[in-house]
Short mmCIF file of C-alpha atoms in Angstrom, two decimals:
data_model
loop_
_atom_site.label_atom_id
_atom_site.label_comp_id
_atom_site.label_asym_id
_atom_site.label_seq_id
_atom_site.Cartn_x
_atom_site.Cartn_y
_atom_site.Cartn_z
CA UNK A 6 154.84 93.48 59.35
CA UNK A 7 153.89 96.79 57.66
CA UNK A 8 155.34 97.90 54.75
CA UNK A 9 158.44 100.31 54.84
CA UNK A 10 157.47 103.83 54.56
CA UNK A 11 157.15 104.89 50.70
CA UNK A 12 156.21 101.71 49.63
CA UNK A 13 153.48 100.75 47.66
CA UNK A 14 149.75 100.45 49.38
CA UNK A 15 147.91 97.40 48.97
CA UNK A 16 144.51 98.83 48.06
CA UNK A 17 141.14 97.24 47.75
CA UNK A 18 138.26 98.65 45.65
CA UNK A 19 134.78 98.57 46.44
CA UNK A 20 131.68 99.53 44.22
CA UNK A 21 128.23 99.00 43.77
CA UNK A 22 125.18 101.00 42.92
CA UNK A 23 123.54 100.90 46.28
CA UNK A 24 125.12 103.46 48.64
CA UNK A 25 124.03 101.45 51.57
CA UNK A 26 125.16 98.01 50.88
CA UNK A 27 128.15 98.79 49.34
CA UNK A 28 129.37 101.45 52.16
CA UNK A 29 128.30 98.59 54.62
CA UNK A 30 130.75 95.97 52.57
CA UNK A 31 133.49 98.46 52.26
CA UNK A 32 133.70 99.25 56.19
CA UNK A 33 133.33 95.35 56.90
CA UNK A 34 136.03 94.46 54.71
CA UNK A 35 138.13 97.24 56.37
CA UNK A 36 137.33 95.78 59.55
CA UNK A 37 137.94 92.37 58.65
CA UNK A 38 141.45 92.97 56.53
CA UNK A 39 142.66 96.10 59.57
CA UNK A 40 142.60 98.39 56.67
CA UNK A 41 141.76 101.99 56.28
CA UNK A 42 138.63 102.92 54.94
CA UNK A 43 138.12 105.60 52.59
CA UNK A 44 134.18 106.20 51.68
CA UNK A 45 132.65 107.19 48.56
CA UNK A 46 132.27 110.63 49.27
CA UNK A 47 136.06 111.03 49.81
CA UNK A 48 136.86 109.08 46.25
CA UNK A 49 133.78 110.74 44.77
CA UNK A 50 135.83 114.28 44.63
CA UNK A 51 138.41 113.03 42.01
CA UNK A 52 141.67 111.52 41.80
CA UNK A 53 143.26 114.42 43.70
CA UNK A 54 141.58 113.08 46.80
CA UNK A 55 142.49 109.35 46.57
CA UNK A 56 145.84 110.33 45.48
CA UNK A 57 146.18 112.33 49.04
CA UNK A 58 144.74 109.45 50.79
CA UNK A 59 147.07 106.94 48.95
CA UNK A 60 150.38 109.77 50.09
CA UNK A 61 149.20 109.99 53.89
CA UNK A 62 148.68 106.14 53.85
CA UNK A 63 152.46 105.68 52.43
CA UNK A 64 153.71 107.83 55.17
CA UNK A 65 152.10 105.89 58.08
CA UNK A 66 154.35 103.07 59.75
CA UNK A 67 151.29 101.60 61.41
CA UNK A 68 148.69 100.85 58.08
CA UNK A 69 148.16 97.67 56.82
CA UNK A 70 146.13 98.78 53.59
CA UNK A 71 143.24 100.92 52.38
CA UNK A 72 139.55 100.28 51.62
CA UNK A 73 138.44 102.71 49.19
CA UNK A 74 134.90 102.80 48.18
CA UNK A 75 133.43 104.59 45.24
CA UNK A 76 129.98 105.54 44.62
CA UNK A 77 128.46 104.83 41.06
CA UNK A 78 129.67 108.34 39.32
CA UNK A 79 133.17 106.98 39.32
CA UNK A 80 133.62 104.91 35.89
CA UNK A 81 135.12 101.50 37.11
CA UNK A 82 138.10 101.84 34.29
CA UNK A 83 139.09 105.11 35.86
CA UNK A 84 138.87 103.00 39.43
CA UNK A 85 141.51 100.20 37.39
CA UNK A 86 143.36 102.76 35.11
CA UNK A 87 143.87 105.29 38.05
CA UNK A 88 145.02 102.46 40.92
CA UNK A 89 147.22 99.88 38.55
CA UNK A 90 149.10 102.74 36.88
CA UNK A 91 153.03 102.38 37.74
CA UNK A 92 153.57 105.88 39.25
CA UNK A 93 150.20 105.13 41.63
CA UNK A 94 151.99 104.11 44.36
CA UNK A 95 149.23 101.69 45.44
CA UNK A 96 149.12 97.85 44.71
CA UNK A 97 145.21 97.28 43.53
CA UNK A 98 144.98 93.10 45.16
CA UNK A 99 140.90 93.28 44.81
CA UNK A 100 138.26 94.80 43.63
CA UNK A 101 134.94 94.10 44.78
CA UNK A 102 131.80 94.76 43.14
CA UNK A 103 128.32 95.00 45.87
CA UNK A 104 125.38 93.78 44.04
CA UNK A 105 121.93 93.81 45.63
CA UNK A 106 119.81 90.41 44.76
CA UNK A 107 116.55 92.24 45.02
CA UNK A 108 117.93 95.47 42.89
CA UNK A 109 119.94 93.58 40.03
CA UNK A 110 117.63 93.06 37.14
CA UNK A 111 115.66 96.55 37.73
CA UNK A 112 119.09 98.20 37.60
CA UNK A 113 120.20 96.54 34.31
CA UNK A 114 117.25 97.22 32.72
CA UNK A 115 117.61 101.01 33.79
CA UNK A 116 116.88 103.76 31.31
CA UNK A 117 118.47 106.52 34.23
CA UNK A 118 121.59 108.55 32.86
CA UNK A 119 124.24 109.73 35.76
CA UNK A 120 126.42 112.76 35.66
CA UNK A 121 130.09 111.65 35.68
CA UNK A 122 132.34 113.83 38.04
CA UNK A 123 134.46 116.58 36.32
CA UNK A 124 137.71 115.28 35.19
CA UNK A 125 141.32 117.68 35.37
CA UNK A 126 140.43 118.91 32.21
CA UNK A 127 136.61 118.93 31.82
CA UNK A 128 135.03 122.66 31.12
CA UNK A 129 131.33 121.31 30.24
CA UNK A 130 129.83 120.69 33.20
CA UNK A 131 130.98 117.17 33.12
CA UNK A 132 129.41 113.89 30.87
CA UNK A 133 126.45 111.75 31.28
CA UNK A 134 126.70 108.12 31.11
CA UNK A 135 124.03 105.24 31.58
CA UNK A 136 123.24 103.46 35.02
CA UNK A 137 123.26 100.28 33.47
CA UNK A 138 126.25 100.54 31.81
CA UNK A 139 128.35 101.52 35.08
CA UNK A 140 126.79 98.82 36.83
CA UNK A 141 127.36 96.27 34.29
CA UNK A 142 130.88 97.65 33.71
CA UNK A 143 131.36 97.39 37.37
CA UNK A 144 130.22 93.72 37.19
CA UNK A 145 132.51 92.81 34.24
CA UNK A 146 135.89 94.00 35.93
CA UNK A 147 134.95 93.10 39.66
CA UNK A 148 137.75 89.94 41.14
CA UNK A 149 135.45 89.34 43.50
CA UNK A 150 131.51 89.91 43.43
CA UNK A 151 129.56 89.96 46.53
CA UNK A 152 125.60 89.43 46.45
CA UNK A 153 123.81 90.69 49.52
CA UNK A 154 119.79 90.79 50.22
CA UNK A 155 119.46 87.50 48.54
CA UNK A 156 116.63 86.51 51.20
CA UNK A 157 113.97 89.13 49.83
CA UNK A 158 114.09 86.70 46.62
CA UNK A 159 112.57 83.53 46.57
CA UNK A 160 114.87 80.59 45.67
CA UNK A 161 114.10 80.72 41.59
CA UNK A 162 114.69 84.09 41.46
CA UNK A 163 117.94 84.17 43.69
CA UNK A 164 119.25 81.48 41.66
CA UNK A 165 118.05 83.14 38.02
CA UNK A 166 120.09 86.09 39.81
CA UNK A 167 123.54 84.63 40.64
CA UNK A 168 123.45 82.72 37.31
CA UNK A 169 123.08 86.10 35.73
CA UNK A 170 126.26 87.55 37.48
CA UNK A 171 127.84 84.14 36.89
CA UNK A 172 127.46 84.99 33.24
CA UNK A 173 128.32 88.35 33.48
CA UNK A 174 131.42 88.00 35.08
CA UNK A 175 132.73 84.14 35.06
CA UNK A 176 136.16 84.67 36.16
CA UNK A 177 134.82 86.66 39.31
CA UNK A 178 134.68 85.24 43.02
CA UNK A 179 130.84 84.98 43.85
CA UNK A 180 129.52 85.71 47.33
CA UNK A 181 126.41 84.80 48.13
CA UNK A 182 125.53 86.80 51.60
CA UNK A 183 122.01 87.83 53.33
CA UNK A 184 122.76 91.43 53.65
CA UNK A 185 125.91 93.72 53.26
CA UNK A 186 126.29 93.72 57.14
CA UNK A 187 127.20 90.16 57.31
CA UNK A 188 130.54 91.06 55.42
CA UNK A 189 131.62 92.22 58.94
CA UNK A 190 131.47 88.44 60.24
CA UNK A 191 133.66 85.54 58.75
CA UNK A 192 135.77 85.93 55.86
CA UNK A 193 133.27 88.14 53.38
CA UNK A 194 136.61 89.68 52.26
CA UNK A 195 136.47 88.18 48.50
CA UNK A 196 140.17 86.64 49.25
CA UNK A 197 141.40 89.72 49.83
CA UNK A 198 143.62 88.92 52.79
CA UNK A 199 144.68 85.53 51.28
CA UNK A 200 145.57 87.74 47.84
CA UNK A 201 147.74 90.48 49.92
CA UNK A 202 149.63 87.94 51.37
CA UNK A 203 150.65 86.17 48.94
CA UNK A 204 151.17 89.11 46.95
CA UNK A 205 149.06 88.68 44.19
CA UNK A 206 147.87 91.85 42.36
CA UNK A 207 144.27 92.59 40.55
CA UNK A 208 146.71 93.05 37.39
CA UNK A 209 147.98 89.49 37.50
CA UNK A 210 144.56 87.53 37.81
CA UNK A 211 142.84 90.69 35.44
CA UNK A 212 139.10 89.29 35.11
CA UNK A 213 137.43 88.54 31.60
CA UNK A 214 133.72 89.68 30.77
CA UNK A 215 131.24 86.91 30.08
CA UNK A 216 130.86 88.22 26.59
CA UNK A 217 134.61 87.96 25.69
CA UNK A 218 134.15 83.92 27.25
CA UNK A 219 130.85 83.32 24.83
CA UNK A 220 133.18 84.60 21.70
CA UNK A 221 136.07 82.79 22.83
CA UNK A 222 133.79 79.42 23.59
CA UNK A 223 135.35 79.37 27.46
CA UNK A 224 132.30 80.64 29.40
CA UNK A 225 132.33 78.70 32.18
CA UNK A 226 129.69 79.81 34.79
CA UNK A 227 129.99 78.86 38.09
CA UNK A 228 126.08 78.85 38.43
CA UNK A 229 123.85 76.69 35.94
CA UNK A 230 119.89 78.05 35.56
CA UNK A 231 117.55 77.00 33.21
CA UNK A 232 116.31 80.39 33.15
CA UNK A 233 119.91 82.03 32.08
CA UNK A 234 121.19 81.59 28.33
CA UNK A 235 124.14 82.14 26.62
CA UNK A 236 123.61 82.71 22.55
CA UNK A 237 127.14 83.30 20.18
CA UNK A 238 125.83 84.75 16.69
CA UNK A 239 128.42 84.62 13.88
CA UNK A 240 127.25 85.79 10.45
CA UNK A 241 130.32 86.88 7.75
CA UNK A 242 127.90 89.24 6.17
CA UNK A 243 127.52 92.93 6.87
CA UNK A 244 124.55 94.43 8.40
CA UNK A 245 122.33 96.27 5.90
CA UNK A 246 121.88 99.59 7.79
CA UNK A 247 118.65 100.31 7.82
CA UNK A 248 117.10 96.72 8.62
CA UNK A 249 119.28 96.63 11.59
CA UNK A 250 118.26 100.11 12.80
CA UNK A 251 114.75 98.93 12.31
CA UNK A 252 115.40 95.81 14.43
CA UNK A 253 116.81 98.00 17.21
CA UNK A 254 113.69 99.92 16.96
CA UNK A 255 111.25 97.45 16.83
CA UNK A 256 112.12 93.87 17.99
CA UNK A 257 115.49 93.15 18.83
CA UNK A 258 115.36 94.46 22.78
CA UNK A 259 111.57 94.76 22.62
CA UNK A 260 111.00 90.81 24.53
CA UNK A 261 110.52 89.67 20.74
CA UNK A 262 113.07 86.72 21.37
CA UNK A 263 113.25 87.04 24.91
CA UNK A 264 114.90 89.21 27.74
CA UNK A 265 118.37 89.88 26.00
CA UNK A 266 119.97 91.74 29.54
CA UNK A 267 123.46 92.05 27.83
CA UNK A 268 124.82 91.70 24.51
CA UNK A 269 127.81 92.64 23.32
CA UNK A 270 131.12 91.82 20.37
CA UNK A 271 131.73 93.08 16.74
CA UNK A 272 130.19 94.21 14.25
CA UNK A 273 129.84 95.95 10.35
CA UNK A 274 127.43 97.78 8.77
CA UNK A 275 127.60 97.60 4.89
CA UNK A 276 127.39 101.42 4.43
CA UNK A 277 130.58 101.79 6.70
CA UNK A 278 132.38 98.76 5.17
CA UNK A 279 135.69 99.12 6.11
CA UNK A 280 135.42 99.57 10.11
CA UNK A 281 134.89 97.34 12.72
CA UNK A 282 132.49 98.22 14.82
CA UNK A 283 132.15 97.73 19.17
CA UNK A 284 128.38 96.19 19.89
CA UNK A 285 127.49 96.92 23.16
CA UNK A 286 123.97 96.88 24.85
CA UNK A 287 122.89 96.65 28.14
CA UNK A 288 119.33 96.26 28.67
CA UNK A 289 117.66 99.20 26.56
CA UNK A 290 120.69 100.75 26.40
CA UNK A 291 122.74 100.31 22.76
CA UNK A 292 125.68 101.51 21.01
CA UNK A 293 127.69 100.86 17.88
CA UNK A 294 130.70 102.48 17.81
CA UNK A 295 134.03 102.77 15.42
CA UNK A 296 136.85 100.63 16.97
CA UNK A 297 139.13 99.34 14.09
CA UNK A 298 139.82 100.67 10.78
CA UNK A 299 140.82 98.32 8.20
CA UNK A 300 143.72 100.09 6.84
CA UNK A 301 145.19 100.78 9.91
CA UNK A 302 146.12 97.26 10.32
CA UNK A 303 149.44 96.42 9.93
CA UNK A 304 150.91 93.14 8.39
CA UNK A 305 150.77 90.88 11.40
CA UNK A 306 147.75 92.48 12.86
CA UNK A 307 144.17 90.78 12.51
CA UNK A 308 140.99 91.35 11.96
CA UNK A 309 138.72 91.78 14.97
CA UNK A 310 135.62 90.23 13.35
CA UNK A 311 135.32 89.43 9.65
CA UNK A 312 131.84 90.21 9.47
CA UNK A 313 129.48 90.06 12.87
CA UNK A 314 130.52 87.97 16.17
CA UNK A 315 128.35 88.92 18.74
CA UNK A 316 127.54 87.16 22.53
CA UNK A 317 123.83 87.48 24.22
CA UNK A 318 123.09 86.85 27.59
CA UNK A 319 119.53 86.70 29.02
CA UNK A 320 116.60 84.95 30.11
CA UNK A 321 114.32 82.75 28.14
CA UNK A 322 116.05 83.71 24.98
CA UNK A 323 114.64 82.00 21.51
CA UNK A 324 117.75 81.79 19.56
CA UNK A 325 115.72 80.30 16.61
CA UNK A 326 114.13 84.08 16.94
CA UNK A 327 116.92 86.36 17.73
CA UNK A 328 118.86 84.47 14.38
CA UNK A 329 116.31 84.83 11.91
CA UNK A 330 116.37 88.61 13.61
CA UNK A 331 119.98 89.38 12.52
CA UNK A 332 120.14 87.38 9.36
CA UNK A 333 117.08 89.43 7.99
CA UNK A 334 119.65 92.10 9.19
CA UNK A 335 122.30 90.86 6.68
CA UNK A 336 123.24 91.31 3.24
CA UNK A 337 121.30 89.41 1.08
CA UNK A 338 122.56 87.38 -1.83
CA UNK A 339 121.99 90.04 -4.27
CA UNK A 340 122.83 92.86 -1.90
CA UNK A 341 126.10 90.98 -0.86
CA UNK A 342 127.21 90.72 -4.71
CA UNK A 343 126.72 94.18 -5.46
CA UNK A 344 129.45 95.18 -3.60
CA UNK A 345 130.57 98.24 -1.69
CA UNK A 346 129.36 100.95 -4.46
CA UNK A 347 125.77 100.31 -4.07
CA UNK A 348 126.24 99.64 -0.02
CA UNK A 349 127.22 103.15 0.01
CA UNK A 350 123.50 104.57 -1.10
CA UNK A 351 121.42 102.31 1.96
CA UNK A 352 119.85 104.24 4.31
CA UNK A 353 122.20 104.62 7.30
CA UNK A 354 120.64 105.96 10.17
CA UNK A 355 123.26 105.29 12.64
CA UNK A 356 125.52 108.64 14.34
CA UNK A 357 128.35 109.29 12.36
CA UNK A 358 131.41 107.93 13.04
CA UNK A 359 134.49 109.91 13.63
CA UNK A 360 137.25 108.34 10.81
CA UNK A 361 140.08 108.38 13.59
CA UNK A 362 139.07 105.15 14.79
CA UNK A 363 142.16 102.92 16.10
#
């Protein structure tokens, strides 16, 4: 039956950093589900233009759904923010994240920067963000995850890779196909048709990064590899500044303990005592930035992370390694009992932190 006109549109998501494979998934699933597709270069021109597509499509008696697909310049939590929002109008039941086998480690280890489009309000030409971090974003909110090209990998590799995503994104539904075209044939839909019928929303099964599993101790990945570790490293003492800089610099993501592909949790430098701090690294890609402020807690709020609590993910990791590492990072004794006065005068040669940090 389709939905009375003015009602909400049952909308599935597709991304991926491959324009190819992902285009090729979108229009199968389309296909497959009797949707409308909408391709990236539609989505690609701002909210405006999926918010037209989303009004013609409510307007239609005949329209089962929509397939929008999104090319890589779209930030995936503008794809989630923009389609789960209340006055939307559009009912977000999957979103589906294209990964190519062959691609996946080169593009996580990716040192490329992308121009984001220009938002409503943007008068600076627009922001840059990294390739890795889109694509590992887009990994860590996906519902359902579909792996094409997995035949130009041999069977080590192919598993090494699927572990990897398995990792990245537990909570996700895994497809394992030999290229993108094959989505047209069988049900390569992630669920989706099973989800809009029963009415189940994206918002009601929301995923849950691997990272978040490896601090709460419920990673459960639905492919085992040898080759693919999982490391939690909890340490109640703050980073000393400059010995963590200079373990950014020089061994942390250098191979010294192994190919660390994601890491990612809480942290606190000793010169910035007070604020707790977001970890977040993607291949050579890092950043520390101000997410809590102490004070701004109230009574019954708690602490993100006392000290450090921070999840790894990567292949042929030495955790002996990457733990003496961060300890060497921490306070010592001496350091810890001098207190906050003398943490203020270590070398700190993080950015600066705005203080509005909530």
């Amino acid at each position: 039956m389709p939905e009375p006109i003015g009602a909400d549109v049952d909308v599935i998501a597709v991304t991926g950093a491959r324009a190819h494979e992902r285009s090729s998934c979108a229009r199968g699933i389309a296909e497959a589900q009797g949707f409308v597709f909408v391709p990236a270069e539609q989505t690609g021109q701002g909210l405006e233009a999926v918010d037209r597509a989303v009004n013609l499509m409510r307007k239609a008696i005949h329209v089962q759904g929509l397939v929008l697909e999104f090319p890589i310049e779209v930030p995936v939590t503008e794809i989630v923010g923009t389609l789960t929002a209340a006055d939307t109008g559009t009912r977000l039941i999957d979103l589906v994240c294209v990964l190519d086998a062959g691609c996946l480690l080169a593009d996580l280890d990716s040192e490329e920067f992308i121009r984001l489009p220009l938002t409503r309000d943007a008068d600076d030409g627009g922001v840059i963000a990294s390739k890795a971090e889109l694509i590992v974003a887009q990994i860590e909110f996906a519902s359902t995850i579909a792996v094409v090209n997995g035949g130009s990998l041999g069977p080590k590799a192919l598993e090494r890779a699927t572990s990897l995503v398995s990792h990245l994104a537990p909570c996700a539904e895994q497809r394992l196909v030999a290229t993108a075209c094959d989505v047209h044939g069988g049900d390569h839909s992630g669920g989706s048709e099973a989800h809009s019928r029963s009415g189940t929303t994206y918002s009601q099964r929301p995923p849950s990064a691997g990272w978040v599993s490896i601090l709460n101790q419920e990673l459960p990945p639905q492919r085992q590899s040898c080759a693919v570790e999982a490391i939690r490293y909890e340490q109640y003492r703050p980073f000393h500044p400059g010995r963590l800089h200079h373990a950014l610099d020089t061994c942390l993501f250098q191979g010294h303990c192994g190919h660390i592909l994601r890491s990612a949790g809480f942290a606190r430098l000793a010169s910035r005592p007070h604020v707790t701090a977001q970890w977040d690294q993607v291949g050579r890609i890092f950043t520390l930035t101000p997410l809590a402020l102490d004070d701004s807690l109230g009574a019954e709020d708690e602490l993100l992370a006392f000290g450090q609590d921070l999840a790894f993910i990567g292949t042929g990791l030495d955790e002996v390694r990457l733990r003496q590492i961060l300890d060497h990072a921490a306070l010592s004794d001496a350091e810890l009992a001098a207190g906050p006065m003398v943490w203020a005068s270590f070398l700190d040669e993080f950015p600066a932190w705005s203080t509005t940090a909530t």
